[in-house]
PDB file of C-alpha atoms in Angstrom:
ATOM      1  CA  ALA A   1      -4.813 -12.131 -19.640  1.00  0.00           C
ATOM      2  CA  GLN A   2      -2.853  -9.918 -17.312  1.00  0.00           C
ATOM      3  CA  SER A   3       0.588 -11.050 -16.267  1.00  0.00           C
ATOM      4  CA  VAL A   4       3.796  -9.857 -14.708  1.00  0.00           C
ATOM      5  CA  ALA A   5       7.253 -11.313 -15.206  1.00  0.00           C
ATOM      6  CA  GLN A   6      10.257 -10.845 -12.987  1.00  0.00           C
ATOM      7  CA  PRO A   7      12.988 -12.590 -14.971  1.00  0.00           C
ATOM      8  CA  GLU A   8      15.559 -12.717 -12.183  1.00  0.00           C
ATOM      9  CA  ASP A   9      15.062 -14.904  -9.130  1.00  0.00           C
ATOM     10  CA  GLN A  10      17.961 -13.163  -7.409  1.00  0.00           C
ATOM     11  CA  VAL A  11      19.984  -9.998  -7.848  1.00  0.00           C
ATOM     12  CA  ASN A  12      23.308  -9.503  -6.088  1.00  0.00           C
ATOM     13  CA  VAL A  13      24.921  -6.084  -5.743  1.00  0.00           C
ATOM     14  CA  ALA A  14      27.641  -4.532  -3.644  1.00  0.00           C
ATOM     15  CA  GLU A  15      26.738  -1.855  -1.162  1.00  0.00           C
ATOM     16  CA  GLY A  16      27.015   1.591  -2.741  1.00  0.00           C
ATOM     17  CA  ASN A  17      26.502   0.310  -6.274  1.00  0.00           C
ATOM     18  CA  PRO A  18      23.367   1.040  -8.296  1.00  0.00           C
ATOM     19  CA  LEU A  19      20.720  -1.669  -8.384  1.00  0.00           C
ATOM     20  CA  THR A  20      18.050  -2.640 -10.888  1.00  0.00           C
ATOM     21  CA  VAL A  21      15.278  -5.162 -10.381  1.00  0.00           C
ATOM     22  CA  LYS A  22      13.494  -5.982 -13.606  1.00  0.00           C
ATOM     23  CA  CYS A  23       9.777  -6.281 -14.308  1.00  0.00           C
ATOM     24  CA  THR A  24       7.789  -6.658 -17.513  1.00  0.00           C
ATOM     25  CA  TYR A  25       4.026  -6.727 -17.786  1.00  0.00           C
ATOM     26  CA  SER A  26       1.157  -7.632 -20.052  1.00  0.00           C
ATOM     27  CA  VAL A  27      -2.301  -6.078 -19.754  1.00  0.00           C
ATOM     28  CA  SER A  28      -5.127  -5.434 -22.157  1.00  0.00           C
ATOM     29  CA  GLY A  29      -5.824  -1.889 -21.033  1.00  0.00           C
ATOM     30  CA  ASN A  30      -3.862   0.870 -19.356  1.00  0.00           C
ATOM     31  CA  PRO A  31      -1.479  -0.574 -16.776  1.00  0.00           C
ATOM     32  CA  TYR A  32      -1.355   0.463 -13.155  1.00  0.00           C
ATOM     33  CA  LEU A  33       2.006  -0.742 -11.872  1.00  0.00           C
ATOM     34  CA  PHE A  34       3.268  -1.231  -8.335  1.00  0.00           C
ATOM     35  CA  TRP A  35       6.382  -2.280  -6.476  1.00  0.00           C
ATOM     36  CA  TYR A  36       6.269  -3.844  -3.027  1.00  0.00           C
ATOM     37  CA  VAL A  37       9.045  -5.069  -0.743  1.00  0.00           C
ATOM     38  CA  GLN A  38       8.785  -7.970   1.686  1.00  0.00           C
ATOM     39  CA  TYR A  39      11.137  -8.492   4.596  1.00  0.00           C
ATOM     40  CA  PRO A  40      11.326 -11.924   6.295  1.00  0.00           C
ATOM     41  CA  ASN A  41       8.153 -12.781   8.198  1.00  0.00           C
ATOM     42  CA  ARG A  42       6.632  -9.444   7.318  1.00  0.00           C
ATOM     43  CA  GLY A  43       3.834  -8.353   5.061  1.00  0.00           C
ATOM     44  CA  LEU A  44       4.336  -6.475   1.833  1.00  0.00           C
ATOM     45  CA  GLN A  45       5.318  -2.833   2.098  1.00  0.00           C
ATOM     46  CA  PHE A  46       4.338  -0.416  -0.656  1.00  0.00           C
ATOM     47  CA  LEU A  47       7.267   1.281  -2.409  1.00  0.00           C
ATOM     48  CA  LEU A  48       5.827   3.137  -5.378  1.00  0.00           C
ATOM     49  CA  LYS A  49       3.287   3.076  -8.166  1.00  0.00           C
ATOM     50  CA  TYR A  50       2.756   4.280 -11.704  1.00  0.00           C
ATOM     51  CA  ILE A  51      -0.711   5.349 -12.763  1.00  0.00           C
ATOM     52  CA  THR A  52      -0.155   8.010 -15.378  1.00  0.00           C
ATOM     53  CA  GLY A  53       2.056  10.992 -16.111  1.00  0.00           C
ATOM     54  CA  ASP A  54       5.816  11.132 -15.707  1.00  0.00           C
ATOM     55  CA  ASN A  55       7.471   7.856 -16.661  1.00  0.00           C
ATOM     56  CA  LEU A  56       9.948   8.126 -13.783  1.00  0.00           C
ATOM     57  CA  VAL A  57       8.289   7.460 -10.472  1.00  0.00           C
ATOM     58  CA  LYS A  58       9.980   8.144  -7.144  1.00  0.00           C
ATOM     59  CA  GLY A  59       9.075   6.174  -4.063  1.00  0.00           C
ATOM     60  CA  SER A  60      10.065   5.273  -0.546  1.00  0.00           C
ATOM     61  CA  TYR A  61      13.618   4.663   0.731  1.00  0.00           C
ATOM     62  CA  GLY A  62      15.256   6.259  -2.329  1.00  0.00           C
ATOM     63  CA  PHE A  63      13.766   3.814  -4.823  1.00  0.00           C
ATOM     64  CA  GLU A  64      12.484   4.833  -8.225  1.00  0.00           C
ATOM     65  CA  ALA A  65      11.041   3.045 -11.213  1.00  0.00           C
ATOM     66  CA  GLU A  66      10.856   3.823 -14.894  1.00  0.00           C
ATOM     67  CA  PHE A  67       7.745   3.043 -16.896  1.00  0.00           C
ATOM     68  CA  ASN A  68       8.530   2.129 -20.500  1.00  0.00           C
ATOM     69  CA  LYS A  69       5.418   1.563 -22.564  1.00  0.00           C
ATOM     70  CA  SER A  70       7.173   0.398 -25.721  1.00  0.00           C
ATOM     71  CA  GLN A  71       9.104  -2.244 -23.818  1.00  0.00           C
ATOM     72  CA  THR A  72       6.222  -2.974 -21.413  1.00  0.00           C
ATOM     73  CA  SER A  73       8.656  -2.683 -18.534  1.00  0.00           C
ATOM     74  CA  PHE A  74       8.687  -1.128 -15.090  1.00  0.00           C
ATOM     75  CA  HIS A  75      12.153  -1.707 -13.657  1.00  0.00           C
ATOM     76  CA  LEU A  76      12.919  -0.756 -10.059  1.00  0.00           C
ATOM     77  CA  LYS A  77      16.124   1.197  -9.475  1.00  0.00           C
ATOM     78  CA  LYS A  78      18.183   2.773  -6.749  1.00  0.00           C
ATOM     79  CA  PRO A  79      21.360   4.793  -7.329  1.00  0.00           C
ATOM     80  CA  SER A  80      23.230   3.470  -4.293  1.00  0.00           C
ATOM     81  CA  ALA A  81      22.275   0.192  -2.609  1.00  0.00           C
ATOM     82  CA  LEU A  82      22.301  -0.362   1.141  1.00  0.00           C
ATOM     83  CA  VAL A  83      22.737  -3.658   2.976  1.00  0.00           C
ATOM     84  CA  SER A  84      19.342  -2.974   4.572  1.00  0.00           C
ATOM     85  CA  ASP A  85      17.749  -3.055   1.098  1.00  0.00           C
ATOM     86  CA  SER A  86      18.229  -6.824   1.074  1.00  0.00           C
ATOM     87  CA  ALA A  87      14.720  -8.277   0.800  1.00  0.00           C
ATOM     88  CA  LEU A  88      12.205  -9.801  -1.586  1.00  0.00           C
ATOM     89  CA  TYR A  89      10.779  -7.416  -4.178  1.00  0.00           C
ATOM     90  CA  PHE A  90       7.490  -7.894  -5.966  1.00  0.00           C
ATOM     91  CA  CYS A  91       6.216  -6.145  -9.050  1.00  0.00           C
ATOM     92  CA  ALA A  92       2.446  -6.050  -9.520  1.00  0.00           C
ATOM     93  CA  VAL A  93       0.050  -4.866 -12.181  1.00  0.00           C
ATOM     94  CA  ARG A  94      -3.570  -3.955 -12.163  1.00  0.00           C
ATOM     95  CA  ASP A  95      -5.598  -3.660 -15.289  1.00  0.00           C
ATOM     96  CA  GLY A  96      -7.247  -0.259 -15.380  1.00  0.00           C
ATOM     97  CA  GLY A  97     -10.491  -1.913 -16.309  1.00  0.00           C
ATOM     98  CA  SER A  98     -10.492  -4.434 -13.495  1.00  0.00           C
ATOM     99  CA  GLN A  99     -12.165  -4.397 -10.119  1.00  0.00           C
ATOM    100  CA  GLY A 100      -8.971  -3.901  -8.227  1.00  0.00           C
ATOM    101  CA  ASN A 101      -7.027  -7.049  -7.545  1.00  0.00           C
ATOM    102  CA  LEU A 102      -3.312  -7.031  -8.217  1.00  0.00           C
ATOM    103  CA  ILE A 103      -1.422  -9.568 -10.289  1.00  0.00           C
ATOM    104  CA  PHE A 104       2.003 -10.200  -8.756  1.00  0.00           C
ATOM    105  CA  GLY A 105       5.243 -11.465 -10.177  1.00  0.00           C
ATOM    106  CA  LYS A 106       7.100 -14.313  -8.498  1.00  0.00           C
ATOM    107  CA  GLY A 107       9.425 -11.937  -6.736  1.00  0.00           C
ATOM    108  CA  THR A 108      13.125 -11.143  -6.934  1.00  0.00           C
ATOM    109  CA  LYS A 109      15.431 -11.627  -3.988  1.00  0.00           C
ATOM    110  CA  LEU A 110      17.830  -8.718  -3.657  1.00  0.00           C
ATOM    111  CA  SER A 111      21.043  -9.333  -1.781  1.00  0.00           C
ATOM    112  CA  VAL A 112      23.285  -6.377  -1.013  1.00  0.00           C
ATOM    113  CA  LYS A 113      26.723  -7.266   0.311  1.00  0.00           C
ATOM    114  CA  PRO A 114      28.940  -4.903   2.299  1.00  0.00           C
TER     115      PRO A 114
ATOM    116  CA  GLY B   1      -1.680   5.294  12.510  1.00  0.00           C
ATOM    117  CA  ALA B   2      -2.478   1.618  12.820  1.00  0.00           C
ATOM    118  CA  GLY B   3      -1.963  -0.545   9.797  1.00  0.00           C
ATOM    119  CA  VAL B   4      -3.736  -3.689   8.679  1.00  0.00           C
ATOM    120  CA  SER B   5      -3.698  -6.333  11.378  1.00  0.00           C
ATOM    121  CA  GLN B   6      -4.240 -10.072  11.002  1.00  0.00           C
ATOM    122  CA  THR B   7      -4.839 -12.762  13.567  1.00  0.00           C
ATOM    123  CA  PRO B   8      -3.569 -15.261  14.333  1.00  0.00           C
ATOM    124  CA  SER B   9      -0.047 -14.776  13.048  1.00  0.00           C
ATOM    125  CA  ASN B  10       0.382 -18.541  12.877  1.00  0.00           C
ATOM    126  CA  LYS B  11      -2.173 -21.322  12.713  1.00  0.00           C
ATOM    127  CA  VAL B  12      -1.415 -25.015  12.748  1.00  0.00           C
ATOM    128  CA  THR B  13      -4.305 -27.366  12.121  1.00  0.00           C
ATOM    129  CA  GLU B  14      -4.964 -30.913  11.088  1.00  0.00           C
ATOM    130  CA  LYS B  15      -6.255 -32.027   7.736  1.00  0.00           C
ATOM    131  CA  GLY B  16     -10.030 -31.884   7.620  1.00  0.00           C
ATOM    132  CA  LYS B  17     -10.420 -29.206  10.279  1.00  0.00           C
ATOM    133  CA  TYR B  18     -12.122 -25.827   9.920  1.00  0.00           C
ATOM    134  CA  VAL B  19     -10.166 -22.569  10.337  1.00  0.00           C
ATOM    135  CA  GLU B  20     -10.971 -18.890  10.484  1.00  0.00           C
ATOM    136  CA  LEU B  21      -8.503 -16.133   9.696  1.00  0.00           C
ATOM    137  CA  ARG B  22      -9.235 -12.575  10.711  1.00  0.00           C
ATOM    138  CA  CYS B  23      -8.320  -9.267   9.074  1.00  0.00           C
ATOM    139  CA  ASP B  24      -8.732  -5.832  10.590  1.00  0.00           C
ATOM    140  CA  PRO B  25      -8.228  -3.202   7.873  1.00  0.00           C
ATOM    141  CA  ILE B  26      -7.011   0.354   8.187  1.00  0.00           C
ATOM    142  CA  SER B  27      -9.764   2.493   9.668  1.00  0.00           C
ATOM    143  CA  GLY B  28     -11.888   4.091   6.996  1.00  0.00           C
ATOM    144  CA  HIS B  29     -10.744   1.831   4.181  1.00  0.00           C
ATOM    145  CA  THR B  30     -13.754   0.513   2.319  1.00  0.00           C
ATOM    146  CA  ALA B  31     -11.960  -1.942   0.037  1.00  0.00           C
ATOM    147  CA  LEU B  32     -10.515  -5.159   1.455  1.00  0.00           C
ATOM    148  CA  TYR B  33      -8.638  -7.927  -0.329  1.00  0.00           C
ATOM    149  CA  TRP B  34      -7.474 -11.427   0.546  1.00  0.00           C
ATOM    150  CA  TYR B  35      -4.458 -12.994  -1.132  1.00  0.00           C
ATOM    151  CA  ARG B  36      -2.648 -16.290  -0.673  1.00  0.00           C
ATOM    152  CA  GLN B  37       1.124 -16.591  -0.915  1.00  0.00           C
ATOM    153  CA  SER B  38       2.689 -19.997  -1.341  1.00  0.00           C
ATOM    154  CA  LEU B  39       6.371 -20.571  -0.713  1.00  0.00           C
ATOM    155  CA  GLY B  40       8.516 -19.005  -3.418  1.00  0.00           C
ATOM    156  CA  GLN B  41       5.588 -17.375  -5.154  1.00  0.00           C
ATOM    157  CA  GLY B  42       3.991 -13.976  -5.323  1.00  0.00           C
ATOM    158  CA  PRO B  43       0.632 -13.371  -3.668  1.00  0.00           C
ATOM    159  CA  GLU B  44      -2.396 -14.664  -5.550  1.00  0.00           C
ATOM    160  CA  PHE B  45      -5.756 -12.934  -5.368  1.00  0.00           C
ATOM    161  CA  LEU B  46      -8.604 -14.672  -3.580  1.00  0.00           C
ATOM    162  CA  ILE B  47     -11.446 -12.230  -2.966  1.00  0.00           C
ATOM    163  CA  TYR B  48     -12.211  -8.516  -2.885  1.00  0.00           C
ATOM    164  CA  PHE B  49     -14.803  -6.661  -0.823  1.00  0.00           C
ATOM    165  CA  GLN B  50     -16.153  -3.195  -1.439  1.00  0.00           C
ATOM    166  CA  GLY B  51     -17.959  -2.372   1.775  1.00  0.00           C
ATOM    167  CA  THR B  52     -19.878  -5.395   3.009  1.00  0.00           C
ATOM    168  CA  GLY B  53     -20.295  -7.165  -0.299  1.00  0.00           C
ATOM    169  CA  ALA B  54     -17.909  -9.435  -2.139  1.00  0.00           C
ATOM    170  CA  ALA B  55     -17.324  -7.544  -5.379  1.00  0.00           C
ATOM    171  CA  ASP B  56     -15.096 -10.238  -6.846  1.00  0.00           C
ATOM    172  CA  ASP B  57     -14.592 -13.751  -5.486  1.00  0.00           C
ATOM    173  CA  SER B  58     -13.154 -15.208  -8.667  1.00  0.00           C
ATOM    174  CA  GLY B  59      -9.875 -16.115  -6.984  1.00  0.00           C
ATOM    175  CA  LEU B  60     -11.329 -18.478  -4.401  1.00  0.00           C
ATOM    176  CA  PRO B  61      -9.967 -21.908  -5.367  1.00  0.00           C
ATOM    177  CA  ASN B  62     -13.085 -23.917  -4.487  1.00  0.00           C
ATOM    178  CA  ASP B  63     -16.201 -23.920  -2.351  1.00  0.00           C
ATOM    179  CA  ARG B  64     -14.257 -24.838   0.792  1.00  0.00           C
ATOM    180  CA  PHE B  65     -13.152 -21.211   0.932  1.00  0.00           C
ATOM    181  CA  PHE B  66     -15.506 -18.465   2.023  1.00  0.00           C
ATOM    182  CA  ALA B  67     -15.071 -14.930   3.329  1.00  0.00           C
ATOM    183  CA  VAL B  68     -17.352 -12.443   5.024  1.00  0.00           C
ATOM    184  CA  ARG B  69     -17.270  -8.798   5.991  1.00  0.00           C
ATOM    185  CA  PRO B  70     -20.623  -8.269   7.717  1.00  0.00           C
ATOM    186  CA  GLU B  71     -20.158  -4.698   8.923  1.00  0.00           C
ATOM    187  CA  GLY B  72     -17.856  -3.412   6.241  1.00  0.00           C
ATOM    188  CA  SER B  73     -14.766  -3.435   8.426  1.00  0.00           C
ATOM    189  CA  VAL B  74     -13.313  -6.657   9.855  1.00  0.00           C
ATOM    190  CA  SER B  75     -13.241  -9.625   7.505  1.00  0.00           C
ATOM    191  CA  THR B  76     -12.960 -13.330   8.188  1.00  0.00           C
ATOM    192  CA  LEU B  77     -11.638 -15.886   5.734  1.00  0.00           C
ATOM    193  CA  LYS B  78     -13.079 -19.309   6.433  1.00  0.00           C
ATOM    194  CA  ILE B  79     -11.653 -22.577   5.175  1.00  0.00           C
ATOM    195  CA  GLN B  80     -13.602 -25.807   5.608  1.00  0.00           C
ATOM    196  CA  ARG B  81     -12.171 -29.323   5.513  1.00  0.00           C
ATOM    197  CA  THR B  82      -8.618 -28.051   5.253  1.00  0.00           C
ATOM    198  CA  GLU B  83      -6.158 -29.867   3.026  1.00  0.00           C
ATOM    199  CA  ARG B  84      -2.368 -29.913   3.137  1.00  0.00           C
ATOM    200  CA  GLY B  85      -2.324 -27.905  -0.081  1.00  0.00           C
ATOM    201  CA  ASP B  86      -4.009 -25.043   1.750  1.00  0.00           C
ATOM    202  CA  SER B  87      -0.796 -24.423   3.678  1.00  0.00           C
ATOM    203  CA  ALA B  88       0.385 -20.925   2.788  1.00  0.00           C
ATOM    204  CA  VAL B  89       0.577 -17.386   4.088  1.00  0.00           C
ATOM    205  CA  TYR B  90      -2.767 -15.635   3.835  1.00  0.00           C
ATOM    206  CA  LEU B  91      -2.439 -11.910   3.311  1.00  0.00           C
ATOM    207  CA  CYS B  92      -5.041  -9.250   3.773  1.00  0.00           C
ATOM    208  CA  ALA B  93      -4.871  -5.780   2.243  1.00  0.00           C
ATOM    209  CA  SER B  94      -7.054  -2.721   2.406  1.00  0.00           C
ATOM    210  CA  SER B  95      -7.369   0.466   0.394  1.00  0.00           C
ATOM    211  CA  GLU B  96      -9.398   3.636   0.528  1.00  0.00           C
ATOM    212  CA  GLY B  97     -11.807   2.109  -1.919  1.00  0.00           C
ATOM    213  CA  LEU B  98     -11.323   4.069  -5.096  1.00  0.00           C
ATOM    214  CA  ALA B  99     -11.578   0.810  -6.918  1.00  0.00           C
ATOM    215  CA  GLY B 100     -13.101  -0.147 -10.217  1.00  0.00           C
ATOM    216  CA  PRO B 101     -12.030   1.211 -13.582  1.00  0.00           C
ATOM    217  CA  LEU B 102     -11.199   4.652 -12.217  1.00  0.00           C
ATOM    218  CA  GLY B 103      -9.540   3.439  -9.077  1.00  0.00           C
ATOM    219  CA  THR B 104      -5.870   4.069  -8.560  1.00  0.00           C
ATOM    220  CA  ASP B 105      -5.544   3.709  -4.833  1.00  0.00           C
ATOM    221  CA  THR B 106      -2.836   1.763  -3.097  1.00  0.00           C
ATOM    222  CA  GLN B 107      -3.359  -1.510  -1.258  1.00  0.00           C
ATOM    223  CA  TYR B 108      -1.713  -1.764   2.154  1.00  0.00           C
ATOM    224  CA  PHE B 109      -0.944  -5.224   3.410  1.00  0.00           C
ATOM    225  CA  GLY B 110      -1.061  -6.844   6.802  1.00  0.00           C
ATOM    226  CA  PRO B 111       1.679  -9.147   8.153  1.00  0.00           C
ATOM    227  CA  GLY B 112      -0.203 -12.261   7.110  1.00  0.00           C
ATOM    228  CA  THR B 113      -1.334 -15.477   8.768  1.00  0.00           C
ATOM    229  CA  ARG B 114       0.856 -18.493   8.187  1.00  0.00           C
ATOM    230  CA  LEU B 115      -1.433 -21.522   7.918  1.00  0.00           C
ATOM    231  CA  THR B 116       0.049 -24.985   8.242  1.00  0.00           C
ATOM    232  CA  VAL B 117      -2.147 -27.996   7.626  1.00  0.00           C
ATOM    233  CA  LEU B 118      -0.658 -31.213   8.955  1.00  0.00           C
TER     234      LEU B 118
END
């Protein structure tokens, strides 16, 4: 069965410091991996995705993620955090052989302090 | 351009009542998805439409839940005999429709409908 794990409920970083939000996955076929961000009372906003090719994926708002097949991970990163990055981040996976629905992790709350 | 819209933004109902939640996808998107997000959890898949037909309804929790998309655009999620456990945020997403095993397209989400069953 497909699954996604986000091992940290919350990540705290100081503004200007690098941030990492962790995600590991389990799928039977080739993984299609996504990161979304959710601000309070808002829907999910797409950040980036990995389908194939370069393991380092660049996305919106300066975020990037590194696909690591051997570790089955897809951690979200940003070199320098902003207070406005504070939000709930969701990792999602789609099995390449599936119809299309995404399997989401439980989410990680990112808090960036000035 | 306009994103995915959902109405109402909030719905409060009483146990046992019937509710309808509406989703208006991005124009031209043929694939439409419904998810349910409970407090403190990630979204969970309910149903997926490709065009007018439900391609996958395996996520619907029981037969009280039903969704339609009669003209391949707007979709309505219908919940009969609501229960308190149905309280959640219902999210709709759409994509260009390159779904299936070769599909890699991105799903874009609406703001959600917060359903509260008293």
